[in-house]
XYZ file of C-alpha atoms in Angstrom:
581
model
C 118.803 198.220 9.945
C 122.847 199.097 10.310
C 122.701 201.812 13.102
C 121.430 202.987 16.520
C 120.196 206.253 14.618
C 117.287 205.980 16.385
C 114.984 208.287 18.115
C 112.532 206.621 20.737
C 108.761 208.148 21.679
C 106.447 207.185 24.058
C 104.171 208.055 26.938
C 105.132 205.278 30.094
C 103.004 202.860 28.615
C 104.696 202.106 25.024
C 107.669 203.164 23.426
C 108.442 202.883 19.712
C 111.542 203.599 18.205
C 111.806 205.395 14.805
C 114.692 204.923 12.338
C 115.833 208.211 10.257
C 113.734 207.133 7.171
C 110.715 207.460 9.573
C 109.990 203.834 10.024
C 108.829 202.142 12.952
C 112.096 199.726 14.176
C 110.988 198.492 17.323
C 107.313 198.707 18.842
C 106.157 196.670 21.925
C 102.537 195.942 22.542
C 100.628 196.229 25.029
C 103.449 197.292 27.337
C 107.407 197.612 27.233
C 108.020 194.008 27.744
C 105.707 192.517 25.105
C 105.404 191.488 21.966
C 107.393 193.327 19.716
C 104.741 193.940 16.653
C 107.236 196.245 14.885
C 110.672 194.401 15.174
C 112.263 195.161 11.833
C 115.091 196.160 14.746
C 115.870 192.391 14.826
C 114.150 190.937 11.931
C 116.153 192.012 9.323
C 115.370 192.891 5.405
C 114.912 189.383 3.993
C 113.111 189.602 0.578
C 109.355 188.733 1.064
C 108.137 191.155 3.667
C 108.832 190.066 6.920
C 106.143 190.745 9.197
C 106.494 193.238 11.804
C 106.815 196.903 9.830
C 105.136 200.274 9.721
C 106.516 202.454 7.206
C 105.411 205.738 5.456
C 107.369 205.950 1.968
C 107.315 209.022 0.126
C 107.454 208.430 -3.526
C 110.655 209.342 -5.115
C 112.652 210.493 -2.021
C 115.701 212.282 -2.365
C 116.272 213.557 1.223
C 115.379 213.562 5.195
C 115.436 214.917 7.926
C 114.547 214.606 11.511
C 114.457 216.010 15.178
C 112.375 216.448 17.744
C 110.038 218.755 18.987
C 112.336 221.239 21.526
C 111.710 219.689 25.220
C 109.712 216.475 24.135
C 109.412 213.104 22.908
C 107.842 214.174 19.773
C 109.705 213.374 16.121
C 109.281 215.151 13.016
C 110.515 213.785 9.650
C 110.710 215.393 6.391
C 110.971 213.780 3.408
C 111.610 215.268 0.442
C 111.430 214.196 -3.254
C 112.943 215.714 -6.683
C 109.886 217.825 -7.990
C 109.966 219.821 -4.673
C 107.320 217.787 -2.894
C 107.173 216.521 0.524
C 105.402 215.430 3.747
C 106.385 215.898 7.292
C 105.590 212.903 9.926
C 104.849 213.554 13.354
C 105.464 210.834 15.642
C 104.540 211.122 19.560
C 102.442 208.523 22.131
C 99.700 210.632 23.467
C 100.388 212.001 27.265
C 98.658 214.522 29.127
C 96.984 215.631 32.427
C 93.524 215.295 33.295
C 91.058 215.204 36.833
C 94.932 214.973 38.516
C 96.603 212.101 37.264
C 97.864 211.177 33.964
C 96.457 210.219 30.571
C 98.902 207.691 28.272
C 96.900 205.551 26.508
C 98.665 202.082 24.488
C 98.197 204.255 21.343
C 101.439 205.430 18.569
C 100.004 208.337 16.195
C 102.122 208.813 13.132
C 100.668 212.165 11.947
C 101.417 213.007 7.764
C 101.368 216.414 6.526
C 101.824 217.354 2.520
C 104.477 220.192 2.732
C 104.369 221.008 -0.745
C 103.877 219.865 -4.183
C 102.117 216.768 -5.265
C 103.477 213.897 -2.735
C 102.106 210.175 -2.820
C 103.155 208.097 0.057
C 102.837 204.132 0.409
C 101.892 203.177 4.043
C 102.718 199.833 5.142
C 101.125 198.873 8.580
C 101.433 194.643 9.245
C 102.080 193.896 12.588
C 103.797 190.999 13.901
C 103.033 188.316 16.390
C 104.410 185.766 18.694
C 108.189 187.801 18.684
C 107.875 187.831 14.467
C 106.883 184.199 13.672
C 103.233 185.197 12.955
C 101.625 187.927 10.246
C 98.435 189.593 11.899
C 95.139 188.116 10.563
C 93.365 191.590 8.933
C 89.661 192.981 8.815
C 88.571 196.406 6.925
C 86.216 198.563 9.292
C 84.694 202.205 8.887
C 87.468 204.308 9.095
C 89.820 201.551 10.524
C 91.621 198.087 10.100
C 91.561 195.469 12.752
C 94.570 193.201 14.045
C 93.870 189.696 15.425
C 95.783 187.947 17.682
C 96.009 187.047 21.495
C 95.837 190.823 21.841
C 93.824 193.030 19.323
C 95.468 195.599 17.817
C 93.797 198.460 15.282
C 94.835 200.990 13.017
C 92.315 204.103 13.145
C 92.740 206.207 10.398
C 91.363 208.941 7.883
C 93.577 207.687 5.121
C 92.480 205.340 2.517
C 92.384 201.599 4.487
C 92.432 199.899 0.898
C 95.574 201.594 -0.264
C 97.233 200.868 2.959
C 95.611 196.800 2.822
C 97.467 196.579 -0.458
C 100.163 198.574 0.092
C 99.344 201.262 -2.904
C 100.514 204.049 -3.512
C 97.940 207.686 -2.739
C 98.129 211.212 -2.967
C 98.132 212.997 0.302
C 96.204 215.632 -0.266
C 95.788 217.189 3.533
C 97.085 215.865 6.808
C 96.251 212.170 7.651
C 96.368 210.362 11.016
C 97.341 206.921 11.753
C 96.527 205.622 14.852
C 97.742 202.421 16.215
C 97.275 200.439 19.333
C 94.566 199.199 22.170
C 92.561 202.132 23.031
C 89.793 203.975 21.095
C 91.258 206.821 19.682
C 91.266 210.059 21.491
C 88.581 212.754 20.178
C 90.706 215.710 18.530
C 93.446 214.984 16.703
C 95.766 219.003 16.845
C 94.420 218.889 20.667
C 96.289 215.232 21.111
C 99.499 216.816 19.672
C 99.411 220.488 21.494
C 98.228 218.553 24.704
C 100.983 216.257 24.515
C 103.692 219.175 23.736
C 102.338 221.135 26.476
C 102.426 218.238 29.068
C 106.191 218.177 28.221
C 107.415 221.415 27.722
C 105.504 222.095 31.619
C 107.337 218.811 32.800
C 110.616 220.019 31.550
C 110.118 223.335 32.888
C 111.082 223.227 36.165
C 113.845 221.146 35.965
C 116.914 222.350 37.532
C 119.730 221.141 34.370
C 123.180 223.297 34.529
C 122.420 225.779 31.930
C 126.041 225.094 30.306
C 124.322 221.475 29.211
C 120.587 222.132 29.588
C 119.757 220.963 25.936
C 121.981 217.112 26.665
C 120.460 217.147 30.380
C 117.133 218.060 29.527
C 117.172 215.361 26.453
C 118.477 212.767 29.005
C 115.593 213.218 31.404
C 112.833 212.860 28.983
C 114.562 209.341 28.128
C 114.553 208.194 31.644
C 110.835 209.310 31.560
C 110.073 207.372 28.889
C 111.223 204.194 30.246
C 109.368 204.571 33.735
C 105.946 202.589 33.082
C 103.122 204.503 34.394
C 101.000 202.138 35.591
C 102.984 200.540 38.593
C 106.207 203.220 38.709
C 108.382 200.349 37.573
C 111.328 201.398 35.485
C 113.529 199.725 32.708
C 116.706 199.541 31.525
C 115.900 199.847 27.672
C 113.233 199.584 25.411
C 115.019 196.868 23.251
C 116.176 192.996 23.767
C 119.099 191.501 22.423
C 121.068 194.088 20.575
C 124.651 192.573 20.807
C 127.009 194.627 22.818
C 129.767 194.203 20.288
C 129.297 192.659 16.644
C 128.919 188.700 16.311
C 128.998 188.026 19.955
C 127.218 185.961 22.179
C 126.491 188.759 24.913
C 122.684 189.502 23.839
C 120.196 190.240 26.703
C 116.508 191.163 27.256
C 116.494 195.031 28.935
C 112.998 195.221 28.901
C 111.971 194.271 33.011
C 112.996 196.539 35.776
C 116.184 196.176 37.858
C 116.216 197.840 41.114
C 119.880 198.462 40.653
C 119.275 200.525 37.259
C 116.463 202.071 38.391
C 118.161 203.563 41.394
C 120.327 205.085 38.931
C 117.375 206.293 36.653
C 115.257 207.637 39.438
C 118.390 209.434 41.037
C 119.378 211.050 38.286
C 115.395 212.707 37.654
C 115.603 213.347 41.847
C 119.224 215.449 41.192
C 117.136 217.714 38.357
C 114.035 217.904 41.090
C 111.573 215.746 39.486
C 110.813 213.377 43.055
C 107.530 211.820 41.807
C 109.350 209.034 39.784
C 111.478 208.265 43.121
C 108.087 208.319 44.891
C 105.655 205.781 42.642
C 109.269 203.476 41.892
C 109.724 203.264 45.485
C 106.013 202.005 46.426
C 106.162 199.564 43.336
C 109.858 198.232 45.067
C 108.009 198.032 48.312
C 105.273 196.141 47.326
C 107.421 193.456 45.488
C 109.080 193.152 48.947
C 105.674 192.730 51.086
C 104.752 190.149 48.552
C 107.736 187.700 49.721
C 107.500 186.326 53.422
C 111.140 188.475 54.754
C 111.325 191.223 52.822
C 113.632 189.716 50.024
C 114.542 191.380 46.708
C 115.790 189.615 43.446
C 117.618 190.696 40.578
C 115.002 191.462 38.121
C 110.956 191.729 37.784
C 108.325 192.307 35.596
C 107.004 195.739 35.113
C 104.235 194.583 37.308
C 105.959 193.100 40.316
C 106.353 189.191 39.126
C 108.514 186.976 38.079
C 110.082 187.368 34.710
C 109.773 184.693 32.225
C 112.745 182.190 32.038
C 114.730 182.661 29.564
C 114.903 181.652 25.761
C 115.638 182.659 22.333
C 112.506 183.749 19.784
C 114.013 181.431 16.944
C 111.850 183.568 14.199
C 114.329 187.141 15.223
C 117.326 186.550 13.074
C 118.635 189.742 15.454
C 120.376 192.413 15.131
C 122.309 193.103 11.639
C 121.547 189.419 11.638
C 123.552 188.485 14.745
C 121.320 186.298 17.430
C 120.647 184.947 19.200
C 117.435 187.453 20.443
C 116.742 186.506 24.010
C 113.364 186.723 25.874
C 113.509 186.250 29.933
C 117.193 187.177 31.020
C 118.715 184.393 33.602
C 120.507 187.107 36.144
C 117.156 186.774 37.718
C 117.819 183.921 39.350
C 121.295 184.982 40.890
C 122.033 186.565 43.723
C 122.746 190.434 43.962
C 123.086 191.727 47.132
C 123.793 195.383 46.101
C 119.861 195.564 45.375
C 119.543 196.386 49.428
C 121.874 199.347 49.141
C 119.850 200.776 45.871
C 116.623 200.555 47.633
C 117.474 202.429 50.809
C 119.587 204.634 49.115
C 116.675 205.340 46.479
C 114.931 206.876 49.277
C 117.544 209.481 50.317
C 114.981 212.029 48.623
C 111.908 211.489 50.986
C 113.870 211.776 54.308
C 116.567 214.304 52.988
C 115.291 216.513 50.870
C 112.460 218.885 51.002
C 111.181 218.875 47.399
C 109.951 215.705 48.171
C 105.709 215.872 48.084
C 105.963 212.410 50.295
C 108.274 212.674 53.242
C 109.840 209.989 54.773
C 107.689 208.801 57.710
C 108.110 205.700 60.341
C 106.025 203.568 58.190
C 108.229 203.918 55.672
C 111.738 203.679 57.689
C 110.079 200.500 59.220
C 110.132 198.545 55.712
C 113.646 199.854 54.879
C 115.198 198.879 57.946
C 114.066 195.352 56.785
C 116.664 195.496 53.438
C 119.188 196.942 56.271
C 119.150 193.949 58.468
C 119.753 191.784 54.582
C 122.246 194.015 54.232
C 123.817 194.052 57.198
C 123.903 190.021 57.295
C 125.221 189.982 53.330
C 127.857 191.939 52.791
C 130.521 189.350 53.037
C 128.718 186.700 51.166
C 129.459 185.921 47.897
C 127.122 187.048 44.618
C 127.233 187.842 41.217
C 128.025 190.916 41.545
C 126.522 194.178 39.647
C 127.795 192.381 36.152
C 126.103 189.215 36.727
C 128.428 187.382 36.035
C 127.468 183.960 35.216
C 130.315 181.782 37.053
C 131.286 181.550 40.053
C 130.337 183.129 42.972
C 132.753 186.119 44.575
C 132.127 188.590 47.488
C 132.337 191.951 44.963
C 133.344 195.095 46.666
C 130.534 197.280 45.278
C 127.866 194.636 46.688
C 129.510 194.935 50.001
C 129.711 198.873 49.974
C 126.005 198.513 49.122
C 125.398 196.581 52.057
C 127.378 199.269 53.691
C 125.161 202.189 52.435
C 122.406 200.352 53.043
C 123.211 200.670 57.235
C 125.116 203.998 56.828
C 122.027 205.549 55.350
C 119.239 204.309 57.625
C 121.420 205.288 60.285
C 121.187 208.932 58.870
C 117.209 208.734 58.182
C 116.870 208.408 62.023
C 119.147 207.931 64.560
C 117.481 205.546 66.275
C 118.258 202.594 63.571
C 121.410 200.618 64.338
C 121.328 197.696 62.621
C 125.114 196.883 62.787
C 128.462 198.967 63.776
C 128.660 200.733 60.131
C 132.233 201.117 60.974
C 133.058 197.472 61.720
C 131.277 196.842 58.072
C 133.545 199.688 56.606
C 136.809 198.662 58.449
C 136.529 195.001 56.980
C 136.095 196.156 53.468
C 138.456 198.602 53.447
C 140.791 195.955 54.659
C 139.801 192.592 53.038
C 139.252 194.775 49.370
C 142.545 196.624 49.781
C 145.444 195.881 47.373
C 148.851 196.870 48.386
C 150.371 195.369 45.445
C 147.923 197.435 43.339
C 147.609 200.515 45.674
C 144.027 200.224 44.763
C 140.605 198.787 46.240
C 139.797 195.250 44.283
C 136.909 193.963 42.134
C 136.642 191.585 45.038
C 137.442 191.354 48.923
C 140.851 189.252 48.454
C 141.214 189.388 45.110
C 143.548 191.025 42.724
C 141.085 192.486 39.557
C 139.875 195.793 38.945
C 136.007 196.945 37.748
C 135.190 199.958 37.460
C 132.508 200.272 40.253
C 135.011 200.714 42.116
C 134.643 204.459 40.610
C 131.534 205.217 42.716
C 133.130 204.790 46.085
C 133.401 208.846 47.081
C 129.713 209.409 45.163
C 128.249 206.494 47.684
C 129.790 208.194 50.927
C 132.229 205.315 51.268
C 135.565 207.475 50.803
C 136.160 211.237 50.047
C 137.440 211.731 46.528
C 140.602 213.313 47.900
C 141.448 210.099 49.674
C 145.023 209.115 48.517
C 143.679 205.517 48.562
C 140.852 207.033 45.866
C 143.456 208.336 43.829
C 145.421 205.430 43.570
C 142.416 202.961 42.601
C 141.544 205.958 40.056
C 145.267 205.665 38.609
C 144.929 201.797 38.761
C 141.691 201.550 36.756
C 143.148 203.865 34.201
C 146.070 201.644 33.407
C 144.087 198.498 33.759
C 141.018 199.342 32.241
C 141.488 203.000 30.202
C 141.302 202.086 26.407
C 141.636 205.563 24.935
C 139.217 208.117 26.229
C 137.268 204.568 27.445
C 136.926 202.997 30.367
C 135.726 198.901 30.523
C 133.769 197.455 33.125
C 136.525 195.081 33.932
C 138.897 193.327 31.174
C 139.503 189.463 32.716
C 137.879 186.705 31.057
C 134.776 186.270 32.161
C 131.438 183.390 30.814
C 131.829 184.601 27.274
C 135.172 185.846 26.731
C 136.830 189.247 27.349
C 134.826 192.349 27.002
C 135.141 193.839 23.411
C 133.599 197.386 23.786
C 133.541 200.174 26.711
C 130.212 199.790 29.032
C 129.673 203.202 28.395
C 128.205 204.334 31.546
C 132.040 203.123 33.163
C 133.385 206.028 31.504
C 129.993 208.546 33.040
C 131.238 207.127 36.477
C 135.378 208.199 35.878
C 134.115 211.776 34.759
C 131.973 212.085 37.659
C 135.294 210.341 39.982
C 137.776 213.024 38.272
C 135.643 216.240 38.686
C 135.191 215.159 42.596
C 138.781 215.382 42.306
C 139.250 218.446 41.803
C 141.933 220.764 40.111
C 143.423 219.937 36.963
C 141.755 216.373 37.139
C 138.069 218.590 37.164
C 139.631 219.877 33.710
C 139.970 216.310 32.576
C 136.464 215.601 33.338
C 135.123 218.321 31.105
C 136.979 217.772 27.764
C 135.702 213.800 28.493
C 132.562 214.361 29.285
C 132.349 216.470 26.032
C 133.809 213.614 24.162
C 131.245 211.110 25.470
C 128.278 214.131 24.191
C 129.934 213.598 21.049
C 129.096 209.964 20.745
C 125.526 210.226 21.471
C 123.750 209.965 18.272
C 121.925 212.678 16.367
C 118.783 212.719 18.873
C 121.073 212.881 21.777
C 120.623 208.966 22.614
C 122.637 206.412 23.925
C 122.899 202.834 23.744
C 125.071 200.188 26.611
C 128.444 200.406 24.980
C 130.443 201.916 22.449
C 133.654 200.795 20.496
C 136.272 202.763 21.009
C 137.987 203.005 17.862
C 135.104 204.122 16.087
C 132.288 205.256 18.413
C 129.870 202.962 16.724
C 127.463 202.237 19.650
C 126.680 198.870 20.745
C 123.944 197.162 23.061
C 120.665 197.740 24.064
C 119.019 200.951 23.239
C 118.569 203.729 24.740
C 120.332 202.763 27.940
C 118.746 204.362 31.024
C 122.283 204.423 32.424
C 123.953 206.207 30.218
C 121.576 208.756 29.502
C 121.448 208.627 33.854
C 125.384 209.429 33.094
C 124.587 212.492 30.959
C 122.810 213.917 34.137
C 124.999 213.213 37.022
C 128.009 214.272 35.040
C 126.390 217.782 34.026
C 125.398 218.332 37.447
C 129.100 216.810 39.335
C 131.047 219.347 36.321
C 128.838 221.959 37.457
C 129.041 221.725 41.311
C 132.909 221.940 41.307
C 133.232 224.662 39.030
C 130.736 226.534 41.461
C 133.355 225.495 44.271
């Protein structure tokens, strides 16, 4: 594997991503954050057969192609070989409605259809176990093959179980169905696919993209669907762990648990296009993490079911990426302190008490609990934290954690007038002095310091300064000096645990679009011809991953990045508000 050409499908309970020679790279089971039983993503091609693929090889292949299914998550590859034959696979993770609520069972369905001539096809289906150290224990049954392990895993299908045992080649003579994963498989194959297309194509429907970038908006919203996990309404970062944000470095990190901070970002972005029920069943799973503790508390990161992630460590049998490790399970930030997370959870219910599309209104049950991450927020905002990098050193008191803390108060104060947790403009007077830079002209990385970050970008979106604020501008023209590399902007550029930052945190540059078309005249114009740049860059499904090299636009990091594809929707939406006026 030498690319993020990937396309990723899934229903909120799996996702699989699918390379463009129709492979399975990277497959979780029985959920997002386990065990990756197709990880040819990270294990690389070593002669032998690594465990840990699912292929479908067409015999003598000269060509492919691939793209989804208008308004889905569904993939179609072609493959095409000299004599004119062919097959088309149809990869989608069953979703639909039924009695009201939702049907996505653990289940990947790799449909194969001749399209002409006389194709044979070699399937190879040998799941992985224990993060690729372990091959999958096998058992022939009517119509199926059997996985062992600490979770059973089974292949339904109508093709040939022998050939695909032994790997053998076998002429596909109508269309087959493989069906992999926990669940029985669903009765009606062509009713699984049309229910599934319909489900999506309805979902999509009514969602209110700028028509200039509906096909990019309306890709970017089925992404940040796919990575909110039905069950409990948490949502993740990305699907993958450990894809190195620049090549042969050290920064590799497990995406795969749900921060509140990202997933304020995702469930905004779906709220802007009018889809409220993610905000909704995110914000009940976020509240019931908080109950769980004895004050209210948040921390960094959790499971997609409310717990404790595991600590971290590297699976030593994932050579990673291209080769370059180390692959990380459990990420540390968890145990840091973030005290932004307050200021993402109230603010992630700005739907419910502001906006009328909401099905579940904000109540006084519900302003009760937030007022409880208002009075942390209130207390926090000049105490030091990590900061919304994580940073792994020392401890600083980061200007976008205390204009968190800021929004936090500013925002309950706005839900009802009645909450006054603290003089909001005492909190906003002290960070507008103590993260002011004279010398720079421009608000600081930290209160007192004398570094940039790019954060600093969000300050007129978050309420905390109008974008034609001269002190705006001049933080805008100091982050594009400092931190501008090309059409790129980094996070921040000073040294930091592991070095300086090689490659543009992609969703840095989303946030200077979104700063420049608040702007206004010609720096509105600016905005567009970026933000077409950046649409550029995706990849050939419309996907991104964390960060992208500049000089090339090879994309780097964890994949597909809920805040990026988050960036593809706020900056539609920001280009297309100003040009409305």
């Amino acid at each position: 594997m030498t690319s993020l050409d990937l396309a990723l499908v899934g229903n909120g309970s799996i996702g699989a991503l699918i390379d463009a020679a129709g492979a399975v790279a990277w497959c979780c089971f029985p959920r997002f954050d386990g065990d990756p039983v197709f990880c040819s993503l990270l294990a690389g091609d070593a002669p032998g057969g690594k465990p840990g693929a699912f292929t479908v090889e067409l015999e003598g292949v000269v060509r492919t192609e691939q793209q989804y299914l208008p308004d889905t998550p569904i993939l179609v590859t072609r493959c095409y070989d000299a004599k004119g034959g062919g097959v088309e696979i149809t990869d989608f993770c069953p979703r639909s409605e039924k009695d009201g609520g939702l049907v996505c069972p653990k289940l990947l369905v790799r449909q194969v259809r001749p399209l002409g001539g006389r194709p044979n096809i070699r399937v190879r289906v040998d799941p992985a176990a224990d993060y690729g150290c372990a091959k999958r224990q096998h058992a022939l049954g009517g119509g199926h093959i059997s996985f062992a392990g600490e979770q059973a895993l089974r292949l339904t299908t109508n093709a040939p179980a022998e050939a695909i045992v032994d790997h053998a080649l076998f002429h596909v003579r109508e269309t087959i169905t493989l069906m992999f994963g926990l669940d029985d498989p669903i009765a009606g194959d062509v009713t699984m696919l049309e229910n599934t297309t319909a489900y999506w194509r309805n979902w999509a429907r009514p969602l209110q993209a700028p028509s200039e970038w509906r096909d990019a908006v309306i890709r970017a919203a089925i992404t940040l669907e796919l990575h909110v996990y039905e069950p409990t309404g948490a949502i993740i970062p990305a699907m993958t762990t450990s894809i190195p944000e620049a090549p042969n470095t050290a920064r590799t990190w497990d995406y795969r648990y749900c921060w509140p901070r990202d997933a304020y970002f995702t469930a905004d972005a779906l709220s802007r296009l009018g889809e409220t029920r993610t905000i909704e069943r995110y914000l009940a799973f976020l509240l019931n993490a908080a109950e769980a503790t004895d004050d209210a508390q948040l921390v960094p990161i959790y499971t997609i079911d409310g717990g404790p992630i595991p600590s971290e460590h590297v699976a030593k049998c994932l050579p990673g990426y291209r080769g370059m490790g180390p692959v990380h399970v459990g990420n540390k930030a968890s145990e840091q302190a973030q005290h932004d997370l307050y200021g993402e959870a109230v603010l992630t219910a700005a739907p419910l008490f502001l906006n009328s599309r909401a099905s579940q209104a904000g109540d006084e049950a519900l302003l009760a609990k937030l007022e409880q991450f208002g009075e942390h927020a209130a207390r926090l905002y000049e105490v030091p934290d990590a900061g919304l990098w994580e940073l792994r050193g020392a401890e600083r008191v980061h200007t976008y954690s205390s204009i968190m803390c800021w929004a936090a108060c500013d925002r309950l104060a706005k839900y009802a007038d009645r909450v006054q947790l603290a003089d909001r403009a005492d909190i906003h007077e002290v960070i507008s002095r103590r993260s002011w830079s004279v010398k720079l002209n421009a608000f600081t990385a930290t209160m007192d310091g004398d570094s940039l970050d790019a954060s600093l970008l969000l300050m007129p979106r978050l309420g905390f300064l109008e974008a034609r604020d001269p002190r705006f501008a001049g933080t805008v023209a100091a982050i594009e000096k400092q931190l501008k590399h090309g059409d790129f902007v980094y996070r921040y550029v000073e040294r930091d645990d592991f070095g300086y930052p090689e490659n543009a945190f992609l969703v840095c540059t989303f946030w200077y679009i979104e700063a420049l078309a608040a702007m206004g005249g010609e720096r509105r114009e600016e905005a567009r011809v970026l933000f077409e740049k950046v649409l550029a860059a995706r990849n050939r499904h419309g996907l991104l991953a964390e960060d992208l090299d500049p000089r090339t636009l090879e994309q780097w990091g964890n994949f597909p990045q809920t805040y990026c594809m988050a960036g593809v929707v706020d900056c539609a939406i920001a280009l297309a508000k100003t040009a409305q006026g």
